[in-house]
Short mmCIF file of C-alpha atoms and ligand atoms in Angstrom, two decimals:
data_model
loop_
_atom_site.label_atom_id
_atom_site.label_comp_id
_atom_site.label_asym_id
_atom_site.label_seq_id
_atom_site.Cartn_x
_atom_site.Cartn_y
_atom_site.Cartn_z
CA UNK A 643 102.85 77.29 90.94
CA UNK A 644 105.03 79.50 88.37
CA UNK A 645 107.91 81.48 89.19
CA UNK A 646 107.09 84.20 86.49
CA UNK A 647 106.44 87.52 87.92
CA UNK A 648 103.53 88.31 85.53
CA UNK A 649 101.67 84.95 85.29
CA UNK A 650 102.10 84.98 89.29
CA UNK A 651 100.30 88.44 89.25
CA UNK A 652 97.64 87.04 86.48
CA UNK A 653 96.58 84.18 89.41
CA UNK A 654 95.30 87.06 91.66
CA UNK A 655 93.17 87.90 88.34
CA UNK A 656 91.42 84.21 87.93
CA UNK A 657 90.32 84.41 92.10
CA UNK A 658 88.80 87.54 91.66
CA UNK A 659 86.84 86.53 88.31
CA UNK A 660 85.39 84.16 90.34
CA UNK A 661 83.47 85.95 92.42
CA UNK A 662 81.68 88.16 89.52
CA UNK A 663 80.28 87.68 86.75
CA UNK A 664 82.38 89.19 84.31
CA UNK A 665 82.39 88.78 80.27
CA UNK A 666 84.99 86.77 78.25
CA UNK A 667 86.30 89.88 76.94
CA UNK A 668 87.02 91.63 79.99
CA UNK A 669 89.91 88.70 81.02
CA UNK A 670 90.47 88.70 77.35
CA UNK A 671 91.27 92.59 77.64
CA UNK A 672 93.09 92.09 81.20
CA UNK A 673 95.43 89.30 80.59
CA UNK A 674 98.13 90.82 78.10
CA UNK A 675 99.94 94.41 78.17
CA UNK A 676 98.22 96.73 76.02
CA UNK A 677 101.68 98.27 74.75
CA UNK A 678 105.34 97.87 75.80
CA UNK A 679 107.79 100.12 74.31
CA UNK A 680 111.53 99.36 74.79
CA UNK A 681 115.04 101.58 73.84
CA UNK A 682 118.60 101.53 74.23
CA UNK A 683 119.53 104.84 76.44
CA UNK A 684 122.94 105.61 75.02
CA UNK A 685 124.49 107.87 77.37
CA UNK A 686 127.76 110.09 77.21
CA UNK A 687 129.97 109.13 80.91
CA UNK A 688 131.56 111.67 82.82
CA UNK A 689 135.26 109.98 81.44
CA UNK A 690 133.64 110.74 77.62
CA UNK A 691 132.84 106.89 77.11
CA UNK A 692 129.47 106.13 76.09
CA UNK A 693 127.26 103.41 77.67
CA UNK A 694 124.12 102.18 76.63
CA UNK A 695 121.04 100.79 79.22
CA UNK A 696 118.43 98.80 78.12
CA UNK A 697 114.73 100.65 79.35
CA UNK A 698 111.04 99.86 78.97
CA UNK A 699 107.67 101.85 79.12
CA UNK A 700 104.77 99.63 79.34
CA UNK A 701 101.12 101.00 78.97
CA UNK A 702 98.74 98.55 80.49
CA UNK A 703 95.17 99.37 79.75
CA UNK A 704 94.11 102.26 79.39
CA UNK A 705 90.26 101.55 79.46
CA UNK A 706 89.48 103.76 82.56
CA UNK A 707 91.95 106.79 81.39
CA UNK A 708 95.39 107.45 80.62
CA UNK A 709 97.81 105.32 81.82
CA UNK A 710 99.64 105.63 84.88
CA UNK A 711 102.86 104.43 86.83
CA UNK A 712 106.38 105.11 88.27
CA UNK A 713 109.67 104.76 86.37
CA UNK A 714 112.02 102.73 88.47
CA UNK A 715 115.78 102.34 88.29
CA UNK A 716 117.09 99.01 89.15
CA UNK A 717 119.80 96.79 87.82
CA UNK A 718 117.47 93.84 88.29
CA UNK A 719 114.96 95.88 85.90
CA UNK A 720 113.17 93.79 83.04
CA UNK A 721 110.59 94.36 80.46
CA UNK A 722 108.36 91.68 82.58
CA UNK A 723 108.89 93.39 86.04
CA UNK A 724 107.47 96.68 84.02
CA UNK A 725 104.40 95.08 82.78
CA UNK A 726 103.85 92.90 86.14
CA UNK A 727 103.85 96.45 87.88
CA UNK A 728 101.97 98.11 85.36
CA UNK A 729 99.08 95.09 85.77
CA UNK A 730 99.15 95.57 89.54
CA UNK A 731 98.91 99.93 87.99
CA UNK A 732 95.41 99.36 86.53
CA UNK A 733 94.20 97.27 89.01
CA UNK A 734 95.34 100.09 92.10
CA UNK A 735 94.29 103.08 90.02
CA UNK A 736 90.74 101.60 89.84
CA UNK A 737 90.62 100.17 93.16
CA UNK A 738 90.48 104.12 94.15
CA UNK A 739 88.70 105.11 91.48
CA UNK A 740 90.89 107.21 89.59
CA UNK A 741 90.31 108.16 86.15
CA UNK A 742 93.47 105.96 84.96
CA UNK A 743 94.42 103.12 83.68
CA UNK A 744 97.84 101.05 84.69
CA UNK A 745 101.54 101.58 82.97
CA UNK A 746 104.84 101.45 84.32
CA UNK A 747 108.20 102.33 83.46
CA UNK A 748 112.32 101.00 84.31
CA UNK A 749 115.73 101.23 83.31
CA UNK A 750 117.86 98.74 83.61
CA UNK A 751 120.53 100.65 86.17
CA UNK A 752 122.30 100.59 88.84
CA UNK A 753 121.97 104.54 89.55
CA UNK A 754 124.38 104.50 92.57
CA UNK A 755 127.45 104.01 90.36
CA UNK A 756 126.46 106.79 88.22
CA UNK A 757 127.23 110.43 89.11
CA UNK A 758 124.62 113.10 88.86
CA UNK A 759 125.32 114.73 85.86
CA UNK A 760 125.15 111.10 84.03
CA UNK A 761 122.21 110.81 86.50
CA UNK A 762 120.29 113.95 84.61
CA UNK A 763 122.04 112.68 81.17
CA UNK A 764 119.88 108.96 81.44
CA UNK A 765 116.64 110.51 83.20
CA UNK A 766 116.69 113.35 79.93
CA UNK A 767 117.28 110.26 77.37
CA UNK A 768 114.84 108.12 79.05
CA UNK A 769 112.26 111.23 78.04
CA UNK A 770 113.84 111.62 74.47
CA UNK A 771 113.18 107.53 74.22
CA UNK A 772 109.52 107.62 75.22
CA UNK A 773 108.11 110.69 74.45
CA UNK A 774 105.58 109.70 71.76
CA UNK A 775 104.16 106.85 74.24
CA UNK A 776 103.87 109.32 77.29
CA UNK A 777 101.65 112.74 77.53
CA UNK A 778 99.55 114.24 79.84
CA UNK A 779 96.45 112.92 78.39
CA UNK A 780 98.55 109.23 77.02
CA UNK A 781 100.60 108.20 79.93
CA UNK A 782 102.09 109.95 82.87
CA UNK A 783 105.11 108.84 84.83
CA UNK A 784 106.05 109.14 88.63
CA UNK A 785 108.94 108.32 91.04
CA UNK A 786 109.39 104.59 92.10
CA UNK A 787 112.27 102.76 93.50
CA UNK A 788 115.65 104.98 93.20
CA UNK A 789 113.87 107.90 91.13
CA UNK A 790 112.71 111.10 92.98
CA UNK A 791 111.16 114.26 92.63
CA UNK A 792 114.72 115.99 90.52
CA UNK A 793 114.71 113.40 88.13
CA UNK A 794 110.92 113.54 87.35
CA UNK A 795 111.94 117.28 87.02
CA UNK A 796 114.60 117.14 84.73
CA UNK A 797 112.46 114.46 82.46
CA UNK A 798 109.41 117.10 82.71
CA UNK A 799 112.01 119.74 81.42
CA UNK A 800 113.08 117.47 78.73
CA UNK A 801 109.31 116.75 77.27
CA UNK A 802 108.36 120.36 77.14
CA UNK A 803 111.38 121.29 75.00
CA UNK A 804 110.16 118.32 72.74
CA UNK A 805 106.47 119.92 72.24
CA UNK A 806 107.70 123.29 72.88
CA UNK A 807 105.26 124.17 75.53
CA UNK A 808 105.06 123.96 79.04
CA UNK A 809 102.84 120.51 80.17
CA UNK A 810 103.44 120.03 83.91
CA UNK A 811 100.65 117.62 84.02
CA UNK A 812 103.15 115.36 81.90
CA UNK A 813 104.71 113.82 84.81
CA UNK A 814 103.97 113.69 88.49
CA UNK A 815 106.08 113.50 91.53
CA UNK A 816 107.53 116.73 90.36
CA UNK A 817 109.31 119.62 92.74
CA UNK A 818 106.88 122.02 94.28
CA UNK A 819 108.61 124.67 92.29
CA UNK A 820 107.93 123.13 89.25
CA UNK A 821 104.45 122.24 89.77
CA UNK A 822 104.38 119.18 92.18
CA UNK A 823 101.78 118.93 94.61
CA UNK A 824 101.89 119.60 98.60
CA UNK A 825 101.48 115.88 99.93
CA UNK A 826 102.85 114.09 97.40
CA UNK A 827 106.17 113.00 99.64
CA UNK A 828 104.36 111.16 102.27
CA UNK A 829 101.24 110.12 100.28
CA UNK A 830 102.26 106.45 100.03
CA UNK A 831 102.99 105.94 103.42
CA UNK A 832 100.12 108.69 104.68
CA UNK A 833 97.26 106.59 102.78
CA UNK A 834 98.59 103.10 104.40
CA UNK A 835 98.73 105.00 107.78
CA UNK A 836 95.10 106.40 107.11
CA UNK A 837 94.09 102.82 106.08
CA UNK A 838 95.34 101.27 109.00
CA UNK A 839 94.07 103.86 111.42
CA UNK A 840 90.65 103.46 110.07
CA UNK A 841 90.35 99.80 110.65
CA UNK A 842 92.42 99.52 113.56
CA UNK A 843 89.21 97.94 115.64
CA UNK A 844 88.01 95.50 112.48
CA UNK A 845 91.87 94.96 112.94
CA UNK A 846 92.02 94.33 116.97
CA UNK A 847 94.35 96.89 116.85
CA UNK A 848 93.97 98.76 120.08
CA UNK A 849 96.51 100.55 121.65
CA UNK A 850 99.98 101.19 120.95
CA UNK A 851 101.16 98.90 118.01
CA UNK A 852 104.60 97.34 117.81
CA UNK A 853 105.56 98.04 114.12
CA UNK A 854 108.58 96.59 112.24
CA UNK A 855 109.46 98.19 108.45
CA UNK A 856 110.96 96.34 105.95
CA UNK A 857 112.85 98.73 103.86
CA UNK A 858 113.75 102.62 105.19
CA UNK A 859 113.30 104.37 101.78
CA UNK A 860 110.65 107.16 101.11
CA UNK A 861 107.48 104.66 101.68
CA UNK A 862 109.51 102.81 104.84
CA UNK A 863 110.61 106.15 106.43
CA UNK A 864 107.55 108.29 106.20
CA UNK A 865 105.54 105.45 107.45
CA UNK A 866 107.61 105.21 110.35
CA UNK A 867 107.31 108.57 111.71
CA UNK A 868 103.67 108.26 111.26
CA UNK A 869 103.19 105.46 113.02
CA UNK A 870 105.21 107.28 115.77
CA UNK A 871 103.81 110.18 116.16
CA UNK A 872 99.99 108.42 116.15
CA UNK A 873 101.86 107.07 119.34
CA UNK A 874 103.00 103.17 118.02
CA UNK A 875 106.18 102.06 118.68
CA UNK A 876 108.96 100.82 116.08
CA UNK A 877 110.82 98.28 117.20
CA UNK A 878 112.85 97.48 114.14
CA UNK A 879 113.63 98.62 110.86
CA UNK A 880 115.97 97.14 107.73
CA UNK A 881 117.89 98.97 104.47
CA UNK A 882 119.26 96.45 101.74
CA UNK A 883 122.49 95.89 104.11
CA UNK A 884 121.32 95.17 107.56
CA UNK A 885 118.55 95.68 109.97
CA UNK A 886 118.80 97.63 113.84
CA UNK A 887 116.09 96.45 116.82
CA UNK A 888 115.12 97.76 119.95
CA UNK A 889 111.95 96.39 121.56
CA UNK A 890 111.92 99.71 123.65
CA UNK A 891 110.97 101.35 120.29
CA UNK A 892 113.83 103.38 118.31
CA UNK A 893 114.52 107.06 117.61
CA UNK A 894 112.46 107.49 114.73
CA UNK A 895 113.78 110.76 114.30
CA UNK A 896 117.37 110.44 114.97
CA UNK A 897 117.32 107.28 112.04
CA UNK A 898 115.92 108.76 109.61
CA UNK A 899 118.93 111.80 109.54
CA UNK A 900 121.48 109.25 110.14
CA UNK A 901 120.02 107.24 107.02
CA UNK A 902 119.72 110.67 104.70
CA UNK A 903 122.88 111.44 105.91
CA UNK A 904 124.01 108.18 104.31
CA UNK A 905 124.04 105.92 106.77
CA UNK A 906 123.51 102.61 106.73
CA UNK A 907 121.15 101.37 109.28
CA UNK A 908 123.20 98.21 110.72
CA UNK A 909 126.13 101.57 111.20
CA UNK A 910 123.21 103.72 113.47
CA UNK A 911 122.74 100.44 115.68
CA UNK A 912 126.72 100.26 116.15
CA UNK A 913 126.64 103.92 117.06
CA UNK A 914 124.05 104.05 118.84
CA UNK A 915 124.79 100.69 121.27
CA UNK A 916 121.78 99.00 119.38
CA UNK A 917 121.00 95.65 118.38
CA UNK A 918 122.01 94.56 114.69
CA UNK A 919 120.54 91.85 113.14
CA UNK A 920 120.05 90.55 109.67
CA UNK A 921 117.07 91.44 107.13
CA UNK A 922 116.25 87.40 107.55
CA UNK A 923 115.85 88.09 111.18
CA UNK A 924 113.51 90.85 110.85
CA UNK A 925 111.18 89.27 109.71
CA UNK A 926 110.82 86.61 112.05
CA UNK A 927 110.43 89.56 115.59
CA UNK A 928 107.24 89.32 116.93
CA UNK A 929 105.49 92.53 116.14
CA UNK A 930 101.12 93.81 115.43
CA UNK A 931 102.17 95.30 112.60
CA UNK A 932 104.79 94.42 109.46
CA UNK A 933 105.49 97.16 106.55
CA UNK A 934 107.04 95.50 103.71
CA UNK A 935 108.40 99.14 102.51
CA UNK A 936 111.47 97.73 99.87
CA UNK A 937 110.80 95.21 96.80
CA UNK A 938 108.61 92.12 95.16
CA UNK A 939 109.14 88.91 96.69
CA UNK A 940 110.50 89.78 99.77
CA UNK A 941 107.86 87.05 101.56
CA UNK A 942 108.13 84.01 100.43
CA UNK A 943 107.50 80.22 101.19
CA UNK A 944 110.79 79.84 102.55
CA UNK A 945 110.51 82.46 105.23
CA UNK A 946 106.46 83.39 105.24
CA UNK A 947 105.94 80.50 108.52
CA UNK A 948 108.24 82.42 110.64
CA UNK A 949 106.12 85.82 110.52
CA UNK A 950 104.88 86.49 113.81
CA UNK A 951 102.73 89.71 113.30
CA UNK A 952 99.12 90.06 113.36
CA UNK A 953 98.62 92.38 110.95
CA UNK A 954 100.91 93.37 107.02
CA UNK A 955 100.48 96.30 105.75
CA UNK A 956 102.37 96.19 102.18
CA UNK A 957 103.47 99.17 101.13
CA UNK A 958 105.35 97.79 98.59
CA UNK A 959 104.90 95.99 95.95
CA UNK A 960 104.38 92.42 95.20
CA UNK A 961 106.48 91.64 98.15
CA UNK A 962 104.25 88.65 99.36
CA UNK A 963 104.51 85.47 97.05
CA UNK A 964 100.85 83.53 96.39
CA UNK A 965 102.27 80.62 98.37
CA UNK A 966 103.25 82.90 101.18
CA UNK A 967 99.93 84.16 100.94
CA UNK A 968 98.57 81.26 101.28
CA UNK A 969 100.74 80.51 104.51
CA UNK A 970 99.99 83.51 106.24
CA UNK A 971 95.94 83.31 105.50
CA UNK A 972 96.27 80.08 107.16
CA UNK A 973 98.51 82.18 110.53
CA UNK A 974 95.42 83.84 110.72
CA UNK A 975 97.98 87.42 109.68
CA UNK A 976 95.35 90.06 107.82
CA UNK A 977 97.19 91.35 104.68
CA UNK A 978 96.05 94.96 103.65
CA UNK A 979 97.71 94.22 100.28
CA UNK A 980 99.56 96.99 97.80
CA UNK A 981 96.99 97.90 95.51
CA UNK A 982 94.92 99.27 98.11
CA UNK A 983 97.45 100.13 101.05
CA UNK A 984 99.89 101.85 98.96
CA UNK A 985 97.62 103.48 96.51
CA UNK A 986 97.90 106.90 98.52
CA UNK A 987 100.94 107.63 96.35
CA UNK A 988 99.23 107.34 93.02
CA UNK A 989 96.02 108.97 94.48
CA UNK A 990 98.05 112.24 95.41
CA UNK A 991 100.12 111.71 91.98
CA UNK A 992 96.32 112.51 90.53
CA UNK A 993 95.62 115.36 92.40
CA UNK A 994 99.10 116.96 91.33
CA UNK A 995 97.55 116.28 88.02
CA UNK A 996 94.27 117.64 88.58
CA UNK A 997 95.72 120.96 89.67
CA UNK A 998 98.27 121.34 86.91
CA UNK A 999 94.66 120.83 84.22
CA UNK A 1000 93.34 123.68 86.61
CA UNK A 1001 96.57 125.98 87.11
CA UNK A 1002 95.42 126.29 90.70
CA UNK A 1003 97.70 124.56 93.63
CA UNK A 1004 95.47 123.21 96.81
CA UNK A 1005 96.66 123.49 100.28
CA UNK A 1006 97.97 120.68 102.32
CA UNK A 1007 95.06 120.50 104.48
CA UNK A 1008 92.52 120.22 101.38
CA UNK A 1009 95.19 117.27 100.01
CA UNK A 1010 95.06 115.01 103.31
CA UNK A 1011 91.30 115.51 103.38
CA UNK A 1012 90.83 114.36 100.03
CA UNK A 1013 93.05 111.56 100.46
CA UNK A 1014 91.59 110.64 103.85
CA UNK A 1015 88.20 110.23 102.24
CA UNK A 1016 89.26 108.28 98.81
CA UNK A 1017 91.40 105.84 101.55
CA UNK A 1018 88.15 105.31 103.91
CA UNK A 1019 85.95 105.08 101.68
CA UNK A 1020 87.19 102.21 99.36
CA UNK A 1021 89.28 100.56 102.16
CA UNK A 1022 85.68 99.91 103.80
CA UNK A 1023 83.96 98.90 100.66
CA UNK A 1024 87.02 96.30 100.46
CA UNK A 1025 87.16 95.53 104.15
CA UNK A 1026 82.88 94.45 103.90
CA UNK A 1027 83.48 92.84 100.43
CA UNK A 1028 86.54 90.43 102.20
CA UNK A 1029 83.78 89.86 105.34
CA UNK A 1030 80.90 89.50 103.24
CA UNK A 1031 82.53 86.50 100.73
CA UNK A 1032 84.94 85.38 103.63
CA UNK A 1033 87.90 86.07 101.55
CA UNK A 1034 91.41 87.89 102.50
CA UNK A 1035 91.61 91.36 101.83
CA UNK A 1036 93.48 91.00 99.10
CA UNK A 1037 91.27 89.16 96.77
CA UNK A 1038 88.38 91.80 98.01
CA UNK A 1039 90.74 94.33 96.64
CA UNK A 1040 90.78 92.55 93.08
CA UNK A 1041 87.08 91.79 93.34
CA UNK A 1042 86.71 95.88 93.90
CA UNK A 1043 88.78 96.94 91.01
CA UNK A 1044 87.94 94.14 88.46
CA UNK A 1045 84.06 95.29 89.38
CA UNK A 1046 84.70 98.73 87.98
CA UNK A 1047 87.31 97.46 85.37
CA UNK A 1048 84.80 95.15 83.54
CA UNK A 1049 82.21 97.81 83.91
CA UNK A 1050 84.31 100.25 82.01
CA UNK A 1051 85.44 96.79 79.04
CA UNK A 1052 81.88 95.88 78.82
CA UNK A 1053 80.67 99.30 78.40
CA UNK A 1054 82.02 99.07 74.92
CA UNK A 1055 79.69 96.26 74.08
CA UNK A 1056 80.52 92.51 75.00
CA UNK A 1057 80.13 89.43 72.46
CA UNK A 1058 76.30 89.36 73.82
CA UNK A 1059 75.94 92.58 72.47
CA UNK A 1060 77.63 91.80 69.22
CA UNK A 1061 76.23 88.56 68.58
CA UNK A 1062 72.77 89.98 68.39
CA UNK A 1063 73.45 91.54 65.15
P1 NAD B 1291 113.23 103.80 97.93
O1 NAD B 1291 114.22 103.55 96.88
O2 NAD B 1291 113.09 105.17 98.49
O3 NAD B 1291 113.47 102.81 99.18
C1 NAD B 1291 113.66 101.44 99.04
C2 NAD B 1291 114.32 100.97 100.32
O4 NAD B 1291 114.36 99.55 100.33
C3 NAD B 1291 115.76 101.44 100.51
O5 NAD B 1291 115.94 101.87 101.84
C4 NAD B 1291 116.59 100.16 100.29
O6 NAD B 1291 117.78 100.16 101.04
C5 NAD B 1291 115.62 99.14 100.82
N1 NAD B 1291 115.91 97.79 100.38
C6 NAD B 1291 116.31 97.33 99.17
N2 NAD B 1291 116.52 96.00 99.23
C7 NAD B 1291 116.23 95.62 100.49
C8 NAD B 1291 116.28 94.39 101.19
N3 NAD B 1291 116.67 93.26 100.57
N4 NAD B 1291 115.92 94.36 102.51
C9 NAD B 1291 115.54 95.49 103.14
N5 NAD B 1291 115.50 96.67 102.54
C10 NAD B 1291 115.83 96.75 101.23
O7 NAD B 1291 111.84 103.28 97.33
P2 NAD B 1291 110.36 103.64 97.79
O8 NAD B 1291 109.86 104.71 96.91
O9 NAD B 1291 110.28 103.79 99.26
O10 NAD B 1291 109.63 102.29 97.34
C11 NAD B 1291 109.63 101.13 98.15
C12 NAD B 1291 108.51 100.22 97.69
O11 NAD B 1291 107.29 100.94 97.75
C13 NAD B 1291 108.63 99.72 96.24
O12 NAD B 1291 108.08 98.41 96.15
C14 NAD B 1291 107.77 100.68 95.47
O13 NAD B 1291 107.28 100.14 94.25
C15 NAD B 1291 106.66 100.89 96.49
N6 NAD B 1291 105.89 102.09 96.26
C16 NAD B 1291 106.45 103.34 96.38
C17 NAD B 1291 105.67 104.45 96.13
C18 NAD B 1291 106.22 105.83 96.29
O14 NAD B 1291 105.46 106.79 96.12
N7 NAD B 1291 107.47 106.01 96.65
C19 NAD B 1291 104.34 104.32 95.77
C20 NAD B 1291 103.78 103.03 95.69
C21 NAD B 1291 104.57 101.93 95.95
#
């Protein structure tokens, strides 16, 4: 078994060919990044030093459509982190059957120790950097871990004083006011909720659920409130410092201000006569359902045989290693894995798109019924595809997406094709 990020993520590849009968090519096509674009971000500091951060773009494939993907910020940031997320990109954006293909972007950053205006300085340089890789009909960006709806504002900004014109679809994520979409906050979370819901009984979930998140970010937070207000209970939550339980079920609510507030959530169980434990220990409370909501790797073969859940619902990504896969198949624990369960972000991400191309904004109820039906619909076609070739979900997922993938490769004419002449 490899420890390398992308050849780990190429493995989930292999299992699914082997279920179809794809051509050569399309593995051929599939295995390498299409296009990865790195620059030095040389920024001017608040104290008048300048500081330079290393930053990637990566363009997957972009058989199926432009390419797609977040731009994270993350000191632990590398050029193979981009291109293992913008693999897992192409295979999520054609598990729902958008019209995309997979990229992904990073900085290598720490963005807490940076103030905002040397905040706005990198986002704006990042956009100088890659300009002529992204474009509303090449590659479009979104938020991912520490990047939000300003700074995919301020890099929108920045790209439409490069062409001179004003291309909202450039860039999704955005602020309402500058052409973001209704829906797009909660979308991640919403379409793992909606996923969940929907197969609660294939699921034996029935009833109140006991739910413990991994992570209390934008996915971890919105997911908790909900799973609370569809009347499941969460018992415990972590941030990257500490982790607060109650088995009673905590105040959803009353966590989420203290943690915007700035609070860390090991401080709210102090406060609030709670129960503090460790991010290790989290993981090991019996619970129905786990939400992995922070980073990759988070589940590994160290840790994966002291999960006692029933049911993972990862809406991050990568967090579960193959081997820990393989541990908790054998636990009997159902994985509803990223490219499907957290694919309601990028699927609202394309209707922001679709209704800056139409210069017409859709209400909130129109968004969540749209998303509701994308989320059904190809969460069952996965859910029957895992029964039907007793597989995990996971691999169904794959099977799904490399299905329509190899349709869209092969449409160009495989070596059959060619060979004839
Ligand atoms: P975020 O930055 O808002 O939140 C991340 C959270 O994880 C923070 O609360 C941080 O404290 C916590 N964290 C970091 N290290 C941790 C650790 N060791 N233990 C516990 N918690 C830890 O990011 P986000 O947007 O919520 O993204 C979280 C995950 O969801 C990422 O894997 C991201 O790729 C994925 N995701 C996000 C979106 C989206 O639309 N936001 C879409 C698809 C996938």
């Amino acid at each position: 078994m490899t420890d390398n990020l992308f050849d780990r993520a190429l493995e989930r590849l292999d299992e699914a060919a082997r279920f179809l009968n794809v051509d050569a090519d399309v593995i051929e096509k599939l295995k390498y990044p299409q296009e990865t674009t790195k620059a030095r971000l040389v920024v001017r500091m608040d104290d008048g030093s300048r500081r330079s951060f290393l930053a990637w773009r990566c363009r997957y494939d972009d058989t199926r459509g432009p390419t797609k993907g977040g731009i994270r910020y993350h000191p632990d940031a590398s050029a193979e982190e981009a291109e293992t997320l913008a693999f897992w990109m192409t295979f999520k954006c054609a598990v729902m059957n958008l019209p995309y293909g997979g990229g992904k972007g990073a900085v290598k950053v720490d963005p807490r120790k940076l103030s905002k205006a040397e905040l706005e300085r990198l986002s704006r340089s990042y956009m100088q950097a890659f300009a002529r890789v992204i474009g509303p009909e090449r590659d479009i960006p979104a938020p991912d871990v520490y990047t939000n709806a300003m700074i995919m504002g301020w890099m929108a900004d920045e790209y439409n004083k490069i062409v001179d014109r004003n291309e909202p679809g450039v860039i999704t994520g955005k602020p309402i006011a500058l052409g973001g979409s209704l829906g797009r906050n909660d979308a991640t979370a919403r379409g793992g909720f909606y996923l969940v819901r929907h197969l609660a009984k294939d699921l034996n979930l029935d009833g109140p659920a006991r739910v413990v998140i991994q992570g209390f970010g934008n996915a971890g937070q919105y997911m908790a409130e909900l799973m609370a207000g569809d009347g499941h209970k969460i018992i415990a939550v972590s941030d990257s410092e500490g982790a607060v339980y109650d088995e009673n079920g905590l105040d959803v609510t009353a966590l989420i201000k203290a943690k915007n507030a700035g609070q860390r959530v090991s401080a709210f169980a102090a406060e609030n006569g709670l129960k503090a434990i460790s991010g290790d220990e989290l993981l090991e409370i019996e619970s129905d359902v786990l939400v992995p909501a922070a980073l990759e790797d988070m589940i590994h073969r160290h840790n994966a045989d002291k999960i006692k859940t029933r049911v993972i619902v990862e809406l991050a990504n990568g967090p579960i290693t193959p081997e820990a896969d393989e541990i908790l198949n054998k636990k009997g624990i159902v994985v509803l894995p990223d490219i499907l369960a957290n694919a309601g972000g990028v699927t609202v991400s394309y209707f922001e798109w679709v209704q800056n191309r139409q210069g017409y904004a859709w209400d909130l109820e129109e968004i969540h019924a749209r998303l509701l039906k994308i989320v059904e619909r190809e969460g069952r076609a996965i859910w029957n595809i895992a029964q039907k070739n007793k597989t995990s979900v996971r691999t169904a997922a794959y099977v799904h997406a490399l299905a329509r993938l190899a349709e869209a490769i092969e449409a160009h004419g495989t070596q059959d094709f060619f060979a004839d002449y």
